[in-house]
mmCIF file of C-alpha atoms and ligand atoms in Angstrom:
data_model
loop_
_atom_site.group_PDB
_atom_site.id
_atom_site.type_symbol
_atom_site.label_atom_id
_atom_site.label_comp_id
_atom_site.label_asym_id
_atom_site.label_seq_id
_atom_site.Cartn_x
_atom_site.Cartn_y
_atom_site.Cartn_z
ATOM 1 C CA UNK P 192 -0.016 0.023 -0.013
ATOM 2 C CA UNK P 193 1.228 3.521 -0.804
ATOM 3 C CA UNK P 194 0.113 6.937 0.317
ATOM 4 C CA UNK P 195 -1.334 9.061 -2.552
ATOM 5 C CA UNK P 196 0.803 12.038 -3.722
ATOM 6 C CA UNK P 197 -0.163 15.373 -2.019
ATOM 7 C CA UNK P 198 -1.546 16.836 -5.297
ATOM 8 C CA UNK P 199 -3.881 13.854 -5.704
ATOM 9 C CA UNK P 200 -5.063 14.085 -2.094
ATOM 10 C CA UNK P 201 -5.818 17.770 -2.702
ATOM 11 C CA UNK P 202 -7.752 17.151 -5.898
ATOM 12 C CA UNK P 203 -9.782 14.323 -4.409
ATOM 13 C CA UNK P 204 -10.680 16.217 -1.226
ATOM 14 C CA UNK P 205 -11.543 19.349 -3.271
ATOM 15 C CA UNK P 206 -13.781 17.392 -5.476
ATOM 16 C CA UNK P 207 -15.709 16.206 -2.395
ATOM 17 C CA UNK P 208 -16.369 19.839 -1.431
ATOM 18 C CA UNK P 209 -16.915 21.230 -4.956
ATOM 19 C CA UNK P 210 -19.084 18.604 -6.615
ATOM 20 C CA UNK P 211 -21.074 20.670 -9.184
ATOM 21 C CA UNK P 212 -21.679 24.105 -10.685
ATOM 22 C CA UNK P 213 -24.349 24.674 -8.035
ATOM 23 C CA UNK P 214 -21.948 23.893 -5.194
ATOM 24 C CA UNK P 215 -19.513 26.615 -6.503
ATOM 25 C CA UNK P 216 -22.431 29.154 -6.685
ATOM 26 C CA UNK P 217 -23.608 28.150 -3.205
ATOM 27 C CA UNK P 218 -20.112 28.632 -1.641
ATOM 28 C CA UNK P 219 -19.600 31.957 -3.405
ATOM 29 C CA UNK P 220 -23.066 33.324 -2.559
ATOM 30 C CA UNK P 221 -22.580 32.302 1.119
ATOM 31 C CA UNK P 222 -19.224 34.197 1.146
ATOM 32 C CA UNK P 223 -21.011 37.258 -0.289
ATOM 33 C CA UNK P 224 -23.695 37.069 2.342
ATOM 34 C CA UNK P 225 -21.075 36.577 5.097
ATOM 35 C CA UNK P 226 -19.387 39.764 3.792
ATOM 36 C CA UNK P 227 -22.612 41.728 4.300
ATOM 37 C CA UNK P 228 -23.448 42.158 0.648
ATOM 38 C CA UNK P 229 -26.762 43.765 -0.270
ATOM 39 C CA UNK P 230 -26.396 43.133 -3.978
ATOM 40 C CA UNK P 231 -25.110 39.897 -5.626
ATOM 41 C CA UNK P 232 -24.796 39.134 -9.365
ATOM 42 C CA UNK P 233 -24.314 35.593 -10.478
ATOM 43 C CA UNK P 234 -23.240 34.998 -14.080
ATOM 44 C CA UNK P 235 -22.720 31.677 -15.805
ATOM 45 C CA UNK P 236 -21.412 30.949 -19.274
ATOM 46 C CA UNK P 237 -21.965 27.506 -20.876
ATOM 47 C CA UNK P 238 -23.886 26.181 -17.902
ATOM 48 C CA UNK P 239 -20.996 27.402 -15.645
ATOM 49 C CA UNK P 240 -18.393 25.154 -17.233
ATOM 50 C CA UNK P 241 -16.716 28.011 -19.102
ATOM 51 C CA UNK P 242 -17.289 30.619 -16.437
ATOM 52 C CA UNK P 243 -18.994 31.193 -13.024
ATOM 53 C CA UNK P 244 -18.813 34.665 -11.701
ATOM 54 C CA UNK P 245 -20.262 36.036 -8.445
ATOM 55 C CA UNK P 246 -19.941 39.742 -7.817
ATOM 56 C CA UNK P 247 -20.965 41.344 -4.553
ATOM 57 C CA UNK P 248 -20.855 44.769 -2.849
ATOM 58 C CA UNK P 249 -19.722 43.375 0.490
ATOM 59 C CA UNK P 250 -16.848 44.422 2.738
ATOM 60 C CA UNK P 251 -14.089 43.202 0.373
ATOM 61 C CA UNK P 252 -10.878 41.420 1.343
ATOM 62 C CA UNK P 253 -7.946 43.285 2.917
ATOM 63 C CA UNK P 254 -4.713 43.323 0.964
ATOM 64 C CA UNK P 255 -3.006 41.693 4.069
ATOM 65 C CA UNK P 256 -5.400 38.776 3.888
ATOM 66 C CA UNK P 257 -5.159 38.217 0.105
ATOM 67 C CA UNK P 258 -2.136 35.926 0.229
ATOM 68 C CA UNK P 259 -4.106 33.441 2.353
ATOM 69 C CA UNK P 260 -7.697 34.005 1.171
ATOM 70 C CA UNK P 261 -7.674 30.897 -0.985
ATOM 71 C CA UNK P 262 -5.402 28.746 1.202
ATOM 72 C CA UNK P 263 -7.275 25.881 2.765
ATOM 73 C CA UNK P 264 -8.171 26.195 6.419
ATOM 74 C CA UNK P 265 -7.617 29.948 6.486
ATOM 75 C CA UNK P 266 -10.788 31.738 7.576
ATOM 76 C CA UNK P 267 -11.711 35.105 8.998
ATOM 77 C CA UNK P 268 -14.884 33.665 10.555
ATOM 78 C CA UNK P 269 -13.792 31.573 13.509
ATOM 79 C CA UNK P 270 -10.594 31.289 15.626
ATOM 80 C CA UNK P 271 -11.089 27.782 17.000
ATOM 81 C CA UNK P 272 -13.774 25.129 17.331
ATOM 82 C CA UNK P 273 -15.092 26.808 20.531
ATOM 83 C CA UNK P 274 -16.422 29.601 18.273
ATOM 84 C CA UNK P 275 -18.740 27.064 16.655
ATOM 85 C CA UNK P 276 -21.064 27.593 19.666
ATOM 86 C CA UNK P 277 -21.962 31.040 18.423
ATOM 87 C CA UNK P 278 -21.659 31.000 14.657
ATOM 88 C CA UNK P 279 -23.056 33.972 12.773
ATOM 89 C CA UNK P 280 -21.841 33.099 9.326
ATOM 90 C CA UNK P 281 -22.462 30.393 6.689
ATOM 91 C CA UNK P 282 -18.726 29.684 6.262
ATOM 92 C CA UNK P 283 -16.177 28.716 8.867
ATOM 93 C CA UNK P 284 -14.125 25.864 7.455
ATOM 94 C CA UNK P 285 -11.909 27.986 5.175
ATOM 95 C CA UNK P 286 -12.053 25.268 2.484
ATOM 96 C CA UNK P 287 -14.264 26.688 -0.301
ATOM 97 C CA UNK P 288 -11.976 29.086 -2.249
ATOM 98 C CA UNK P 289 -9.008 26.660 -1.897
ATOM 99 C CA UNK P 290 -11.092 23.777 -3.235
ATOM 100 C CA UNK P 291 -12.440 25.851 -6.101
ATOM 101 C CA UNK P 292 -8.885 26.833 -7.055
ATOM 102 C CA UNK P 293 -8.031 23.090 -7.263
ATOM 103 C CA UNK P 294 -10.760 22.362 -9.785
ATOM 104 C CA UNK P 295 -10.968 25.587 -11.776
ATOM 105 C CA UNK P 296 -8.912 28.686 -12.737
ATOM 106 C CA UNK P 297 -9.754 31.438 -10.242
ATOM 107 C CA UNK P 298 -9.546 35.194 -10.364
ATOM 108 C CA UNK P 299 -10.573 37.348 -7.361
ATOM 109 C CA UNK P 300 -11.121 41.108 -7.671
ATOM 110 C CA UNK P 301 -11.680 42.934 -4.366
ATOM 111 C CA UNK P 302 -11.805 46.296 -2.796
ATOM 112 C CA UNK P 303 -12.499 47.307 0.844
ATOM 113 C CA UNK P 304 -13.826 50.674 2.005
ATOM 114 C CA UNK P 305 -10.276 51.686 2.893
ATOM 115 C CA UNK P 306 -8.843 50.910 -0.561
ATOM 116 C CA UNK P 307 -8.514 53.563 -3.295
ATOM 117 C CA UNK P 308 -9.015 51.019 -6.135
ATOM 118 C CA UNK P 309 -9.718 47.332 -6.542
ATOM 119 C CA UNK P 310 -7.076 44.694 -7.117
ATOM 120 C CA UNK P 311 -7.458 41.659 -9.366
ATOM 121 C CA UNK P 312 -5.592 38.560 -8.111
ATOM 122 C CA UNK P 313 -4.920 35.534 -10.287
ATOM 123 C CA UNK P 314 -4.584 32.310 -8.237
ATOM 124 C CA UNK P 315 -2.918 28.986 -8.986
ATOM 125 C CA UNK P 316 -4.275 25.478 -8.229
ATOM 126 C CA UNK P 317 -3.115 25.580 -4.657
ATOM 127 C CA UNK P 318 -4.625 28.975 -3.925
ATOM 128 C CA UNK P 319 -1.384 30.994 -4.150
ATOM 129 C CA UNK P 320 -1.376 34.364 -5.904
ATOM 130 C CA UNK P 321 0.329 34.112 -9.308
ATOM 131 C CA UNK P 322 -0.097 37.784 -10.253
ATOM 132 C CA UNK P 323 -2.021 40.872 -9.267
ATOM 133 C CA UNK P 324 -2.971 44.169 -10.918
ATOM 134 C CA UNK P 325 -5.090 47.210 -10.141
ATOM 135 C CA UNK P 326 -8.588 47.227 -11.607
ATOM 136 C CA UNK P 327 -11.653 49.472 -11.728
ATOM 137 C CA UNK P 328 -14.412 47.794 -9.688
ATOM 138 C CA UNK P 329 -16.247 49.345 -6.762
ATOM 139 C CA UNK P 330 -16.247 48.072 -3.171
ATOM 140 C CA UNK P 331 -16.861 44.363 -2.846
ATOM 141 C CA UNK P 332 -15.574 41.107 -4.270
ATOM 142 C CA UNK P 333 -15.890 39.382 -7.596
ATOM 143 C CA UNK P 334 -14.870 35.741 -7.801
ATOM 144 C CA UNK P 335 -14.466 34.199 -11.315
ATOM 145 C CA UNK P 336 -14.035 30.492 -11.811
ATOM 146 C CA UNK P 337 -13.080 29.430 -15.344
ATOM 147 C CA UNK P 338 -13.036 25.969 -16.940
ATOM 148 C CA UNK P 339 -14.538 24.161 -13.983
ATOM 149 C CA UNK P 340 -13.533 20.447 -13.687
ATOM 150 C CA UNK P 341 -11.175 20.655 -16.658
ATOM 151 C CA UNK P 342 -8.777 18.503 -14.611
ATOM 152 C CA UNK P 343 -11.519 16.070 -13.391
ATOM 153 C CA UNK P 344 -12.920 14.306 -16.536
ATOM 154 C CA UNK P 345 -15.227 12.082 -14.403
ATOM 155 C CA UNK P 346 -17.097 15.118 -13.017
ATOM 156 C CA UNK P 347 -17.217 16.770 -16.466
ATOM 157 C CA UNK P 348 -18.572 13.563 -17.999
ATOM 158 C CA UNK P 349 -21.547 13.584 -15.622
ATOM 159 C CA UNK P 350 -22.743 16.778 -17.467
ATOM 160 C CA UNK P 351 -22.290 15.377 -20.974
ATOM 161 C CA UNK P 352 -25.983 15.589 -21.821
ATOM 162 C CA UNK P 353 -28.076 18.707 -22.433
ATOM 163 C CA UNK P 354 -30.619 17.355 -19.952
ATOM 164 C CA UNK P 355 -28.066 17.255 -17.114
ATOM 165 C CA UNK P 356 -26.804 20.735 -17.938
ATOM 166 C CA UNK P 357 -30.349 22.137 -17.939
ATOM 167 C CA UNK P 358 -31.069 20.494 -14.621
ATOM 168 C CA UNK P 359 -27.974 22.127 -13.162
ATOM 169 C CA UNK P 360 -29.149 25.598 -14.230
ATOM 170 C CA UNK P 361 -32.548 24.891 -12.647
ATOM 171 C CA UNK P 362 -30.742 23.927 -9.428
ATOM 172 C CA UNK P 363 -28.786 27.183 -9.456
ATOM 173 C CA UNK P 364 -32.021 29.084 -10.051
ATOM 174 C CA UNK P 365 -33.794 27.261 -7.155
ATOM 175 C CA UNK P 366 -30.809 27.900 -4.885
ATOM 176 C CA UNK P 367 -30.869 31.657 -5.663
ATOM 177 C CA UNK P 368 -34.628 31.818 -5.124
ATOM 178 C CA UNK P 369 -34.160 30.194 -1.761
ATOM 179 C CA UNK P 370 -31.530 32.767 -0.691
ATOM 180 C CA UNK P 371 -33.787 35.487 -1.999
ATOM 181 C CA UNK P 372 -36.488 34.247 0.372
ATOM 182 C CA UNK P 373 -34.095 33.961 3.277
ATOM 183 C CA UNK P 374 -32.615 37.365 2.640
ATOM 184 C CA UNK P 375 -35.378 39.566 1.197
ATOM 185 C CA UNK P 376 -33.161 42.695 1.565
ATOM 186 C CA UNK P 377 -30.432 41.358 -0.724
ATOM 187 C CA UNK P 378 -30.771 41.938 -4.480
ATOM 188 C CA UNK P 379 -29.825 38.755 -6.341
ATOM 189 C CA UNK P 380 -29.528 38.688 -10.160
ATOM 190 C CA UNK P 381 -28.870 35.540 -12.195
ATOM 191 C CA UNK P 382 -27.595 35.644 -15.804
ATOM 192 C CA UNK P 383 -26.837 32.619 -17.986
ATOM 193 C CA UNK P 384 -25.172 33.183 -21.396
ATOM 194 C CA UNK P 385 -26.213 36.877 -21.092
ATOM 195 C CA UNK P 386 -29.923 35.973 -20.472
ATOM 196 C CA UNK P 387 -31.319 37.259 -17.237
ATOM 197 C CA UNK P 388 -33.171 34.405 -15.455
ATOM 198 C CA UNK P 389 -34.482 36.155 -12.444
HETATM 199 P P1 ADP A 41 -14.908 30.370 4.819
HETATM 200 O O1 ADP A 41 -16.051 30.997 4.141
HETATM 201 O O2 ADP A 41 -15.232 29.007 5.465
HETATM 202 O O3 ADP A 41 -14.142 31.243 5.780
HETATM 203 P P2 ADP A 41 -13.777 30.417 2.192
HETATM 204 O O4 ADP A 41 -12.652 29.592 1.526
HETATM 205 O O5 ADP A 41 -15.097 30.383 1.562
HETATM 206 O O6 ADP A 41 -13.830 30.011 3.691
HETATM 207 O O7 ADP A 41 -13.228 31.901 2.176
HETATM 208 C C1 ADP A 41 -11.998 32.199 2.809
HETATM 209 C C2 ADP A 41 -11.972 33.683 3.372
HETATM 210 O O8 ADP A 41 -11.910 34.579 2.300
HETATM 211 C C3 ADP A 41 -13.230 33.989 4.180
HETATM 212 O O9 ADP A 41 -13.051 33.660 5.567
HETATM 213 C C4 ADP A 41 -13.209 35.517 4.015
HETATM 214 O O10 ADP A 41 -12.415 36.187 4.906
HETATM 215 C C5 ADP A 41 -12.662 35.768 2.630
HETATM 216 N N1 ADP A 41 -13.694 35.897 1.593
HETATM 217 C C6 ADP A 41 -14.142 34.942 0.656
HETATM 218 N N2 ADP A 41 -15.079 35.442 -0.118
HETATM 219 C C7 ADP A 41 -15.341 36.688 0.284
HETATM 220 C C8 ADP A 41 -16.213 37.768 -0.159
HETATM 221 N N3 ADP A 41 -17.087 37.549 -1.206
HETATM 222 N N4 ADP A 41 -16.204 38.946 0.471
HETATM 223 C C9 ADP A 41 -15.272 39.163 1.494
HETATM 224 N N5 ADP A 41 -14.424 38.207 1.978
HETATM 225 C C10 ADP A 41 -14.445 36.983 1.360
HETATM 226 MG MG1 MG A 42 -17.021 30.285 2.504
#
């Protein structure tokens, strides 16, 4: 018996957390809600397999935190398991962004109230920053995931029929409707291939 290589362990555990397009959208929406967003735009291209983008007007991510924002088990939401007694956020495991980086190409653009301009970060498969540049967005965070599951043919294959793809869009729509009901004060817009679905 042999232990699997670290990169394989990472890919397999990430694919347990990020199992579908809808699971990416769920994690990103919850991060936006945790950041106090009142406006969230979800955009998919080609059922989410070419592009999933979630833009919010929340508090943004501080430049100091950017190097670890997509590192697994880094979170701003709890300090230790004792904090689980009084959770006020959806997230706390610090696994979502890191897992998405492992199964897609990820860009994060963010700006806090204290920043003069937004910064776009390009991340690698282990959640490290490859490059960064100034950009023009307002306060908040935009996470873009490109080419989901390109390195996981088994997951991709599951969506090889038009029926499965359409079902996935319906699931995203239902998820967003549910958050809309839970958070009536938050504006949530859903666009697929430039068509507004909600
Ligand atoms: P978790 O939500 O469990 O903390 P994530 O991997 O989803 O873990 O996110 C890691 C961290 O990145 C969060 O703790 C938060 O500090 C920051 N973050 C992620 N998305 C956003 C966002 N949309 N707005 C502000 N901060 C964010
Ligand atoms: Mg999260």
